[in-house]
Short mmCIF file of C-alpha atoms in Angstrom, two decimals:
data_model
loop_
_atom_site.label_atom_id
_atom_site.label_comp_id
_atom_site.label_asym_id
_atom_site.label_seq_id
_atom_site.Cartn_x
_atom_site.Cartn_y
_atom_site.Cartn_z
CA UNK A 1 162.93 111.06 127.90
CA UNK A 2 164.96 110.49 130.64
CA UNK A 3 165.41 111.36 134.42
CA UNK A 4 169.26 112.74 135.42
CA UNK A 5 170.43 110.17 138.32
CA UNK A 6 172.17 113.08 139.97
CA UNK A 7 170.96 114.62 143.02
CA UNK A 8 173.20 117.44 145.51
CA UNK A 9 172.55 117.32 149.00
CA UNK A 10 172.95 120.35 151.67
CA UNK A 11 171.44 121.06 155.21
CA UNK A 12 170.94 124.45 153.79
CA UNK A 13 168.88 123.34 150.57
CA UNK A 14 167.39 120.60 148.86
CA UNK A 15 167.77 119.94 145.52
CA UNK A 16 166.87 117.40 142.70
CA UNK A 17 167.59 117.75 139.09
CA UNK A 18 165.36 116.57 135.92
CA UNK A 19 165.58 116.25 133.31
CA UNK A 20 163.40 117.30 130.09
CA UNK A 21 163.88 116.54 126.70
CA UNK A 22 161.48 117.13 123.63
CA UNK A 23 159.58 120.40 124.47
CA UNK A 24 159.88 123.54 122.57
CA UNK A 25 161.68 126.46 123.68
CA UNK A 26 159.45 128.51 125.14
CA UNK A 27 157.42 125.74 126.40
CA UNK A 28 160.76 124.35 128.25
CA UNK A 29 160.55 128.80 129.83
CA UNK A 30 157.41 128.97 130.59
CA UNK A 31 157.46 125.73 132.23
CA UNK A 32 160.29 126.59 134.74
CA UNK A 33 159.31 129.69 134.64
CA UNK A 34 155.41 128.21 136.54
CA UNK A 35 157.05 125.74 138.66
CA UNK A 36 159.39 128.86 140.10
CA UNK A 37 156.23 130.77 140.56
CA UNK A 38 154.18 128.47 142.18
CA UNK A 39 156.28 126.97 144.34
CA UNK A 40 158.69 129.44 145.54
CA UNK A 41 161.18 127.75 144.66
CA UNK A 42 164.57 128.63 142.12
CA UNK A 43 165.01 127.53 138.73
CA UNK A 44 168.37 126.84 136.55
CA UNK A 45 167.73 125.69 132.86
CA UNK A 46 169.66 126.06 129.27
CA UNK A 47 169.53 124.55 126.03
CA UNK A 48 166.96 124.62 123.62
CA UNK A 49 165.35 121.36 123.36
CA UNK A 50 167.02 120.49 126.62
CA UNK A 51 166.71 121.54 129.44
CA UNK A 52 167.93 120.62 133.15
CA UNK A 53 165.52 122.17 135.84
CA UNK A 54 166.99 122.25 139.18
CA UNK A 55 164.45 122.69 142.35
CA UNK A 56 166.00 123.74 145.30
CA UNK A 57 164.30 124.52 147.90
CA UNK A 58 165.14 126.02 151.50
CA UNK A 59 166.22 129.00 153.63
CA UNK A 60 169.34 129.49 151.43
CA UNK A 61 167.64 128.17 147.66
CA UNK A 62 169.92 130.93 145.78
CA UNK A 63 173.29 129.51 147.58
CA UNK A 64 173.83 127.22 144.92
CA UNK A 65 175.93 127.23 143.10
CA UNK A 66 174.31 126.55 139.55
CA UNK A 67 171.82 128.93 140.09
CA UNK A 68 171.54 130.75 136.86
CA UNK A 69 167.91 132.24 137.01
CA UNK A 70 166.23 133.56 140.26
CA UNK A 71 162.29 133.59 140.44
CA UNK A 72 161.33 134.97 144.09
CA UNK A 73 158.17 136.28 143.71
CA UNK A 74 154.79 134.11 144.60
CA UNK A 75 152.52 134.12 141.22
CA UNK A 76 149.90 137.22 140.66
CA UNK A 77 146.52 136.37 140.42
CA UNK A 78 145.18 137.62 136.86
CA UNK A 79 141.78 138.99 137.88
CA UNK A 80 139.86 139.87 141.82
CA UNK A 81 136.91 139.54 142.38
CA UNK A 82 134.33 141.03 144.48
CA UNK A 83 135.64 140.35 148.38
CA UNK A 84 134.81 137.23 150.19
CA UNK A 85 133.27 137.36 153.85
CA UNK A 86 133.51 135.05 156.22
CA UNK A 87 130.41 132.47 156.77
CA UNK A 88 129.96 133.35 161.18
CA UNK A 89 129.85 130.77 162.90
CA UNK A 90 133.66 130.04 161.33
CA UNK A 91 133.50 126.12 162.91
CA UNK A 92 131.27 124.10 161.86
CA UNK A 93 133.18 120.63 162.27
CA UNK A 94 131.94 120.87 166.08
CA UNK A 95 130.87 123.30 168.79
CA UNK A 96 132.83 125.69 169.11
CA UNK A 97 133.10 128.22 172.42
CA UNK A 98 135.04 131.07 174.08
CA UNK A 99 137.34 132.16 171.66
CA UNK A 100 140.47 133.81 172.52
CA UNK A 101 142.27 134.78 169.45
CA UNK A 102 145.77 134.87 169.24
CA UNK A 103 148.34 136.97 166.45
CA UNK A 104 151.61 135.26 164.89
CA UNK A 105 154.09 135.74 162.70
CA UNK A 106 151.36 137.35 160.67
CA UNK A 107 148.41 134.75 161.84
CA UNK A 108 145.18 134.18 163.28
CA UNK A 109 145.71 131.00 166.12
CA UNK A 110 142.40 130.92 167.43
CA UNK A 111 141.51 128.51 171.12
CA UNK A 112 138.37 127.43 172.22
CA UNK A 113 136.77 125.58 174.05
CA UNK A 114 134.68 122.49 173.12
CA UNK A 115 130.58 121.87 173.32
CA UNK A 116 129.81 118.25 173.14
CA UNK A 117 126.60 116.95 170.91
CA UNK A 118 123.46 116.39 172.48
CA UNK A 119 124.19 118.21 176.19
CA UNK A 120 121.71 119.75 178.12
CA UNK A 121 124.20 121.22 180.04
CA UNK A 122 128.60 122.07 180.20
CA UNK A 123 129.79 119.11 178.39
CA UNK A 124 133.06 119.38 177.79
CA UNK A 125 135.70 117.55 177.56
CA UNK A 126 139.10 119.75 175.72
CA UNK A 127 139.97 121.96 173.89
CA UNK A 128 140.40 123.28 170.04
CA UNK A 129 142.64 125.34 168.34
CA UNK A 130 142.18 126.48 165.02
CA UNK A 131 144.51 129.07 163.05
CA UNK A 132 143.59 131.74 159.44
CA UNK A 133 145.48 133.89 157.43
CA UNK A 134 143.06 135.53 155.76
CA UNK A 135 139.59 135.52 158.67
CA UNK A 136 137.51 133.17 156.79
CA UNK A 137 139.17 129.81 155.99
CA UNK A 138 139.61 128.30 159.20
CA UNK A 139 142.30 125.52 159.48
CA UNK A 140 141.65 123.33 162.62
CA UNK A 141 144.44 121.74 164.51
CA UNK A 142 142.55 119.58 166.39
CA UNK A 143 142.81 119.57 169.70
CA UNK A 144 146.28 119.72 171.45
CA UNK A 145 144.82 120.16 175.40
CA UNK A 146 142.21 118.30 177.54
CA UNK A 147 141.33 117.58 180.47
CA UNK A 148 143.79 114.25 180.27
CA UNK A 149 146.38 116.84 179.58
CA UNK A 150 146.34 117.54 183.48
CA UNK A 151 146.19 114.76 185.72
CA UNK A 152 144.76 116.75 188.89
CA UNK A 153 141.28 117.86 186.70
CA UNK A 154 137.83 115.65 185.94
CA UNK A 155 135.54 117.65 184.01
CA UNK A 156 134.77 121.18 183.02
CA UNK A 157 137.57 122.26 180.14
CA UNK A 158 135.52 126.05 179.97
CA UNK A 159 137.59 129.16 179.01
CA UNK A 160 140.67 130.14 178.90
CA UNK A 161 143.54 132.55 176.96
CA UNK A 162 147.14 131.57 175.22
CA UNK A 163 149.53 133.48 174.80
CA UNK A 164 153.39 133.54 173.87
CA UNK A 165 156.25 134.82 175.80
CA UNK A 166 159.97 133.31 175.67
CA UNK A 167 159.66 130.84 173.14
CA UNK A 168 156.28 129.27 174.50
CA UNK A 169 152.77 128.83 174.49
CA UNK A 170 151.18 129.68 177.44
CA UNK A 171 148.03 128.53 178.25
CA UNK A 172 146.02 129.84 181.04
CA UNK A 173 142.19 127.12 181.59
CA UNK A 174 139.88 126.76 183.54
CA UNK A 175 138.85 123.70 184.76
CA UNK A 176 137.47 121.34 187.92
CA UNK A 177 139.02 119.24 189.88
CA UNK A 178 139.00 115.77 191.35
CA UNK A 179 137.35 117.79 194.58
CA UNK A 180 135.63 119.76 193.07
CA UNK A 181 136.60 123.38 192.63
CA UNK A 182 136.86 125.59 189.58
CA UNK A 183 140.29 126.13 189.76
CA UNK A 184 142.69 127.85 186.82
CA UNK A 185 146.02 125.50 185.69
CA UNK A 186 148.52 126.25 182.62
CA UNK A 187 149.45 124.39 179.68
CA UNK A 188 152.71 124.95 177.74
CA UNK A 189 153.81 124.58 174.32
CA UNK A 190 156.97 124.85 171.66
CA UNK A 191 154.34 125.63 169.29
CA UNK A 192 150.92 127.86 168.79
CA UNK A 193 149.36 124.79 167.81
CA UNK A 194 150.46 122.23 170.66
CA UNK A 195 150.52 120.03 172.00
CA UNK A 196 150.32 121.21 175.22
CA UNK A 197 151.67 119.48 178.48
CA UNK A 198 150.39 120.79 182.23
CA UNK A 199 153.13 123.27 182.94
CA UNK A 200 153.11 122.70 187.21
CA UNK A 201 151.09 119.20 188.05
CA UNK A 202 148.77 121.47 190.07
CA UNK A 203 146.62 124.52 189.86
CA UNK A 204 148.11 128.15 188.93
CA UNK A 205 145.29 129.32 191.33
CA UNK A 206 142.16 128.13 193.34
CA UNK A 207 139.35 130.04 194.76
CA UNK A 208 136.40 128.71 192.26
CA UNK A 209 137.32 131.28 189.68
CA UNK A 210 136.93 130.81 186.22
CA UNK A 211 137.51 132.35 182.42
CA UNK A 212 141.48 133.26 182.71
CA UNK A 213 142.84 136.57 180.88
CA UNK A 214 146.38 137.12 180.77
CA UNK A 215 148.15 140.56 179.22
CA UNK A 216 151.70 141.38 178.90
CA UNK A 217 152.11 145.01 179.70
CA UNK A 218 155.43 147.00 178.05
CA UNK A 219 157.01 146.86 180.69
CA UNK A 220 157.97 143.33 181.43
CA UNK A 221 155.06 142.69 183.42
CA UNK A 222 152.51 139.54 182.75
CA UNK A 223 148.55 139.98 184.83
CA UNK A 224 146.24 137.31 185.19
CA UNK A 225 142.78 137.87 185.40
CA UNK A 226 139.94 135.72 185.95
CA UNK A 227 136.66 135.62 187.97
CA UNK A 228 132.51 135.11 188.50
CA UNK A 229 130.89 136.12 190.50
CA UNK A 230 133.92 138.10 191.91
CA UNK A 231 136.49 139.47 189.99
CA UNK A 232 140.54 138.86 190.73
CA UNK A 233 143.97 139.10 189.15
CA UNK A 234 148.15 138.71 189.90
CA UNK A 235 151.16 139.53 188.96
CA UNK A 236 153.00 136.37 186.84
CA UNK A 237 156.41 136.78 186.82
CA UNK A 238 158.29 135.75 184.02
CA UNK A 239 158.44 132.29 183.48
CA UNK A 240 154.55 131.99 183.31
CA UNK A 241 153.41 129.98 185.90
CA UNK A 242 153.86 131.46 189.50
CA UNK A 243 152.83 135.24 190.65
CA UNK A 244 154.26 136.99 192.69
CA UNK A 245 152.40 138.57 196.29
CA UNK A 246 148.50 138.23 197.15
CA UNK A 247 145.70 137.26 195.19
CA UNK A 248 143.99 140.98 194.10
CA UNK A 249 140.33 141.48 194.31
CA UNK A 250 139.20 143.92 191.98
CA UNK A 251 136.34 146.07 193.62
CA UNK A 252 133.58 146.19 191.15
CA UNK A 253 131.73 149.85 190.96
CA UNK A 254 128.41 150.59 188.81
CA UNK A 255 131.32 153.63 187.61
CA UNK A 256 133.85 151.13 186.98
CA UNK A 257 131.44 148.29 185.54
CA UNK A 258 128.35 148.96 185.10
CA UNK A 259 124.71 148.87 186.16
CA UNK A 260 122.68 146.03 186.71
CA UNK A 261 118.86 146.03 187.36
CA UNK A 262 116.77 143.80 189.81
CA UNK A 263 120.05 142.16 191.67
CA UNK A 264 120.98 144.34 195.23
CA UNK A 265 123.82 140.96 195.99
CA UNK A 266 125.42 142.29 192.21
CA UNK A 267 125.27 145.88 191.26
CA UNK A 268 127.00 145.62 188.71
CA UNK A 269 127.05 144.28 185.12
CA UNK A 270 129.84 142.27 185.99
CA UNK A 271 129.63 138.35 184.88
CA UNK A 272 132.65 136.35 183.75
CA UNK A 273 135.06 136.14 180.33
CA UNK A 274 136.57 139.25 180.98
CA UNK A 275 139.58 139.56 178.24
CA UNK A 276 142.10 142.44 179.29
CA UNK A 277 144.74 143.77 175.86
CA UNK A 278 145.60 147.51 175.85
CA UNK A 279 145.18 149.92 172.69
CA UNK A 280 146.96 152.82 171.90
CA UNK A 281 148.39 153.46 176.02
CA UNK A 282 144.27 152.68 177.09
CA UNK A 283 143.29 149.45 178.58
CA UNK A 284 139.82 147.97 178.06
CA UNK A 285 138.57 145.46 179.98
CA UNK A 286 135.87 143.46 178.27
CA UNK A 287 133.55 141.17 179.99
CA UNK A 288 130.12 138.94 179.45
CA UNK A 289 127.67 140.87 181.66
CA UNK A 290 124.16 140.12 183.29
CA UNK A 291 122.67 137.01 183.17
CA UNK A 292 121.02 135.60 181.82
CA UNK A 293 121.05 135.63 178.93
CA UNK A 294 124.35 137.45 178.89
CA UNK A 295 125.95 140.29 176.65
CA UNK A 296 129.12 141.99 175.87
CA UNK A 297 130.15 144.86 177.86
CA UNK A 298 133.10 147.00 178.53
CA UNK A 299 135.56 149.24 180.98
CA UNK A 300 138.79 151.27 180.30
CA UNK A 301 141.66 152.73 181.95
CA UNK A 302 144.45 153.97 182.71
CA UNK A 303 146.43 151.47 183.60
CA UNK A 304 146.15 147.49 184.07
CA UNK A 305 145.04 147.25 187.13
CA UNK A 306 142.31 150.47 186.54
CA UNK A 307 140.98 152.84 188.04
CA UNK A 308 138.08 150.98 185.47
CA UNK A 309 135.21 153.11 184.23
CA UNK A 310 132.56 152.00 182.36
CA UNK A 311 132.02 152.11 178.33
CA UNK A 312 128.97 151.00 177.54
CA UNK A 313 127.60 146.96 175.70
CA UNK A 314 129.73 146.24 173.53
CA UNK A 315 127.50 143.02 171.85
CA UNK A 316 123.13 142.96 173.03
CA UNK A 317 122.21 139.88 174.10
CA UNK A 318 121.24 138.21 171.11
CA UNK A 319 121.92 134.86 169.85
CA UNK A 320 119.69 131.66 170.95
CA UNK A 321 122.51 130.59 174.05
CA UNK A 322 122.01 132.62 177.10
CA UNK A 323 126.14 133.18 177.59
CA UNK A 324 129.21 134.90 176.04
CA UNK A 325 132.48 135.43 175.94
CA UNK A 326 134.61 138.10 174.14
CA UNK A 327 137.92 137.96 172.65
CA UNK A 328 139.43 141.27 170.87
CA UNK A 329 142.30 141.42 167.87
CA UNK A 330 144.17 144.09 165.87
CA UNK A 331 145.17 142.32 162.90
CA UNK A 332 146.80 143.08 159.14
CA UNK A 333 145.18 146.71 160.09
CA UNK A 334 141.55 145.82 161.10
CA UNK A 335 139.75 144.82 164.36
CA UNK A 336 137.41 142.31 165.37
CA UNK A 337 135.67 140.78 167.70
CA UNK A 338 135.53 136.79 168.42
CA UNK A 339 132.49 135.82 170.19
CA UNK A 340 129.87 132.78 170.78
CA UNK A 341 126.30 131.28 169.91
CA UNK A 342 124.02 129.51 169.16
CA UNK A 343 123.76 129.65 165.67
CA UNK A 344 124.61 125.73 164.33
CA UNK A 345 122.04 123.51 163.74
CA UNK A 346 120.80 121.85 167.65
CA UNK A 347 122.95 124.96 168.55
CA UNK A 348 121.83 126.51 172.06
CA UNK A 349 122.76 127.65 175.52
CA UNK A 350 125.61 123.82 175.65
CA UNK A 351 126.05 123.96 171.81
CA UNK A 352 127.58 126.73 170.96
CA UNK A 353 129.63 128.67 168.21
CA UNK A 354 132.22 131.43 167.35
CA UNK A 355 131.87 133.45 165.13
CA UNK A 356 133.97 136.95 164.52
CA UNK A 357 132.91 140.56 163.32
CA UNK A 358 134.98 143.31 162.00
CA UNK A 359 134.57 146.77 163.40
CA UNK A 360 136.30 150.45 164.15
CA UNK A 361 136.94 151.98 166.88
CA UNK A 362 136.34 155.50 167.59
CA UNK A 363 137.72 158.66 167.29
CA UNK A 364 138.50 158.65 171.45
CA UNK A 365 139.03 154.73 171.77
CA UNK A 366 135.29 153.66 172.14
CA UNK A 367 134.44 150.77 171.46
CA UNK A 368 130.83 150.55 168.72
CA UNK A 369 128.03 148.21 169.83
CA UNK A 370 128.72 145.13 167.31
CA UNK A 371 125.88 142.73 166.44
CA UNK A 372 126.01 139.34 165.30
CA UNK A 373 125.57 138.96 161.79
CA UNK A 374 125.91 135.88 159.42
CA UNK A 375 128.50 138.02 156.60
CA UNK A 376 131.24 137.79 159.06
CA UNK A 377 134.68 139.32 158.49
CA UNK A 378 135.76 140.68 155.06
CA UNK A 379 138.44 137.66 153.97
CA UNK A 380 142.64 138.95 153.86
CA UNK A 381 143.84 138.69 150.92
CA UNK A 382 143.51 135.91 148.84
CA UNK A 383 144.10 131.68 148.91
CA UNK A 384 146.60 130.40 146.67
CA UNK A 385 145.44 127.35 145.73
CA UNK A 386 148.45 126.74 143.65
CA UNK A 387 150.13 125.74 147.23
CA UNK A 388 149.36 122.63 149.22
CA UNK A 389 146.35 123.34 151.01
CA UNK A 390 144.98 121.08 154.01
CA UNK A 391 141.69 119.59 153.60
CA UNK A 392 140.71 120.74 157.51
CA UNK A 393 140.82 124.52 155.80
CA UNK A 394 136.82 125.52 155.40
CA UNK A 395 134.52 128.02 155.51
CA UNK A 396 132.18 126.48 155.51
CA UNK A 397 131.12 122.88 155.38
CA UNK A 398 128.51 119.91 155.00
CA UNK A 399 128.43 116.76 156.66
CA UNK A 400 132.15 115.96 157.27
CA UNK A 401 133.86 116.16 160.50
CA UNK A 402 138.10 115.81 161.59
CA UNK A 403 140.41 113.47 162.70
CA UNK A 404 144.19 113.41 164.27
CA UNK A 405 145.98 112.28 160.68
CA UNK A 406 148.41 109.46 160.18
CA UNK A 407 150.69 111.19 158.38
CA UNK A 408 151.13 114.36 160.44
CA UNK A 409 147.88 117.40 161.52
CA UNK A 410 143.96 116.31 160.66
CA UNK A 411 142.28 114.70 158.08
CA UNK A 412 138.07 115.21 157.25
CA UNK A 413 136.64 112.47 157.81
CA UNK A 414 132.48 111.50 157.56
CA UNK A 415 132.17 112.60 154.18
CA UNK A 416 128.98 111.17 152.42
CA UNK A 417 127.44 111.74 149.58
CA UNK A 418 126.41 115.02 148.82
CA UNK A 419 128.37 116.36 151.61
CA UNK A 420 130.59 119.32 150.91
CA UNK A 421 133.49 122.10 151.73
CA UNK A 422 133.63 125.47 150.82
CA UNK A 423 137.29 127.32 150.16
CA UNK A 424 136.72 131.44 150.28
CA UNK A 425 138.07 133.61 147.63
CA UNK A 426 140.69 131.10 146.08
CA UNK A 427 143.07 132.76 143.26
CA UNK A 428 142.79 130.53 139.94
CA UNK A 429 144.56 133.76 138.50
CA UNK A 430 144.68 133.05 134.00
CA UNK A 431 143.57 129.36 134.82
CA UNK A 432 144.35 126.05 136.78
CA UNK A 433 145.23 122.94 134.48
CA UNK A 434 145.21 119.84 137.62
CA UNK A 435 144.20 118.92 140.88
CA UNK A 436 145.54 116.91 143.46
CA UNK A 437 143.92 115.36 146.16
CA UNK A 438 145.16 113.24 148.82
CA UNK A 439 142.79 110.35 149.74
CA UNK A 440 142.46 107.62 151.43
CA UNK A 441 138.94 104.98 151.83
CA UNK A 442 138.81 101.73 153.51
CA UNK A 443 135.59 100.91 151.15
CA UNK A 444 135.44 101.81 147.47
CA UNK A 445 136.04 105.48 147.87
CA UNK A 446 133.95 107.16 145.29
CA UNK A 447 134.14 110.76 143.39
CA UNK A 448 135.92 114.53 144.31
CA UNK A 449 133.94 117.16 141.77
CA UNK A 450 135.12 120.39 141.90
CA UNK A 451 132.83 123.42 141.72
CA UNK A 452 132.92 127.07 141.78
CA UNK A 453 130.75 129.73 143.83
CA UNK A 454 128.11 126.91 144.53
CA UNK A 455 127.80 122.83 145.41
CA UNK A 456 125.09 123.52 141.94
CA UNK A 457 127.74 125.70 140.43
CA UNK A 458 130.51 125.00 137.23
CA UNK A 459 132.03 122.10 137.29
CA UNK A 460 135.51 122.47 137.01
CA UNK A 461 136.99 118.66 136.97
CA UNK A 462 135.82 115.52 139.20
CA UNK A 463 138.23 112.85 140.53
CA UNK A 464 138.08 109.55 141.21
CA UNK A 465 138.69 107.80 144.51
CA UNK A 466 139.42 104.48 144.45
CA UNK A 467 139.50 101.84 147.86
CA UNK A 468 143.18 102.16 149.56
CA UNK A 469 143.01 98.97 152.26
CA UNK A 470 142.33 101.78 154.81
CA UNK A 471 141.02 104.64 156.35
CA UNK A 472 144.87 105.80 157.03
CA UNK A 473 146.49 103.92 153.39
CA UNK A 474 147.27 107.69 151.78
CA UNK A 475 147.29 107.94 148.18
CA UNK A 476 147.01 111.43 145.72
CA UNK A 477 144.84 110.97 142.83
CA UNK A 478 144.53 114.00 139.65
CA UNK A 479 142.23 115.02 137.13
CA UNK A 480 142.37 117.56 134.68
CA UNK A 481 140.85 120.99 135.29
CA UNK A 482 139.33 123.27 132.71
CA UNK A 483 137.56 127.07 133.70
CA UNK A 484 138.90 127.63 137.17
CA UNK A 485 140.04 130.47 136.14
CA UNK A 486 139.90 134.16 138.44
CA UNK A 487 139.38 134.66 141.78
CA UNK A 488 136.56 132.48 143.47
CA UNK A 489 134.87 130.67 146.29
CA UNK A 490 135.85 126.05 145.66
CA UNK A 491 133.08 123.67 146.73
CA UNK A 492 134.89 120.08 146.17
CA UNK A 493 131.14 118.27 146.24
CA UNK A 494 131.30 114.61 147.35
CA UNK A 495 129.57 111.76 145.72
CA UNK A 496 128.97 108.28 145.75
CA UNK A 497 127.47 105.49 147.37
CA UNK A 498 126.65 103.81 150.61
CA UNK A 499 127.83 105.20 153.91
CA UNK A 500 131.49 107.00 154.62
CA UNK A 501 133.49 106.79 151.30
CA UNK A 502 136.64 107.83 152.24
CA UNK A 503 138.61 110.97 154.00
CA UNK A 504 140.60 113.80 152.53
CA UNK A 505 144.00 115.53 153.63
CA UNK A 506 144.99 117.96 151.28
CA UNK A 507 145.18 119.67 147.50
CA UNK A 508 146.22 121.65 145.56
CA UNK A 509 145.80 122.98 142.88
CA UNK A 510 148.57 122.66 139.35
CA UNK A 511 149.07 125.18 136.32
CA UNK A 512 150.21 122.60 134.02
CA UNK A 513 148.45 119.79 132.47
CA UNK A 514 149.10 116.78 134.53
CA UNK A 515 152.26 118.64 136.90
CA UNK A 516 151.23 119.38 140.38
CA UNK A 517 154.73 120.37 143.15
CA UNK A 518 153.23 119.72 146.60
CA UNK A 519 155.47 119.14 149.69
CA UNK A 520 154.73 116.01 151.91
CA UNK A 521 156.97 115.22 155.15
CA UNK A 522 159.31 118.31 154.06
CA UNK A 523 159.94 117.10 150.88
CA UNK A 524 159.26 118.75 147.32
CA UNK A 525 157.67 116.50 144.30
CA UNK A 526 157.76 116.92 141.08
CA UNK A 527 154.49 114.51 139.40
CA UNK A 528 154.23 114.54 135.77
CA UNK A 529 151.28 112.88 134.28
CA UNK A 530 150.22 115.01 130.36
CA UNK A 531 153.05 116.59 128.68
CA UNK A 532 153.15 113.47 126.27
CA UNK A 533 155.74 112.57 128.15
CA UNK A 534 158.62 114.93 127.92
CA UNK A 535 158.51 115.35 131.67
CA UNK A 536 160.83 112.78 134.04
CA UNK A 537 159.56 112.92 137.04
CA UNK A 538 161.75 112.55 140.27
CA UNK A 539 161.48 113.36 143.72
CA UNK A 540 163.19 115.34 146.86
CA UNK A 541 165.81 113.74 149.60
CA UNK A 542 164.30 115.49 152.79
CA UNK A 543 167.18 117.56 153.16
CA UNK A 544 165.88 120.31 155.92
#
């Protein structure tokens, strides 16, 4: 066994050459094809008993001059199980509130508030971001914006919404000024996951109103609505951080927003938490209605400023939270309604949790009555276990939390004996052979049990996690896997003795025993351990 010392370097792609010896021709072919398919790389091969493998990674990988074979299609799964659905609430590591979904580049980004645990009033200090491609497994991106982002604010990190324009992301959120007044500020970022910075150094608007919602119309004009007890709007300028003209007051009528009984001072059902959007030529204003407890209602209009006509109840008063807050999107050909309730343990009006339901518009564009459920939305596609997946991508969990990771992004912490993470709809295809996890431990570590379908389901592998000398001192652990085939729900069950066991950054399966391909800070690394010494190992340079 030997590794060739030659490496190609180019700003257009990354390439590393491996020399594979003492392996059958059929094994060479199947190994290289599988590496190409599972990594999205391009491979070359030559000769029978000796194969040269160029793993070429990057947007122009196919421009490599020595390319003799191109395999660009992703690995196709051989079997499909029944469609998985989301577990509501979709976030369990924290109490999350006031959902504001955004579809961007084929992914749903979910911006939320954050209720502090054990609260008996609204204690909210930061905002959070999650994302998903399949509507059931949600990745935690942490807190890219907080009260500390805004030097003029001191409390009440309440509801907001993020929108993209001019290559930037603008997060409009309500918070309390240091003088005690509620105001709307604007955070801005180059990325949907932040970090966000204060775009103005002062509020955008300040009239005690809350819960901003933003829409950019087809002609490019942007509108921001907000308010409780009133409803106001401004026309935003193209810079998205200033507005033209005056603050406009919406005249709330029973024709436009429904009739509230028993409150002469507030005759319409409109309360707060508006969400504006346009669909098939019709403008929608969805809002939290009546109080308290709130239900969700909606109105429609021919233009972005109305006139509005009340459409009815979207979600009745349900759940154990006396507030609710809507967010509505279309994604991958389906429509989704986001809301919050108090369904998690310890949940209630001040400890809320975000949920999602699928729905179908009526033929005339009407929104049906949507009831809260535990099942949530069906999975869109499947999750690929043969590419790196973040440990904080979770469908359901028990006991764990998340924190910022020294290697970037987030990692899972607070892992104790018996805790687990569930990942839904994992497409193993013809079968996984090995599993790699990136872990750390300031104690003696523990074990990761890899199970299918439930915490007590089929055990397909066990990885031993050693002590690494620190909670942010990371290493990779590998273990063999057998019996992981088809499309299954995946459970990582954690075991060990004595308090917090270890922390968990990311994971990946391989269909070659002991061979895993994974990305690490822009590098693609080939790792081999059990092809009987047949495969050499080397690491890519950090070319992008």
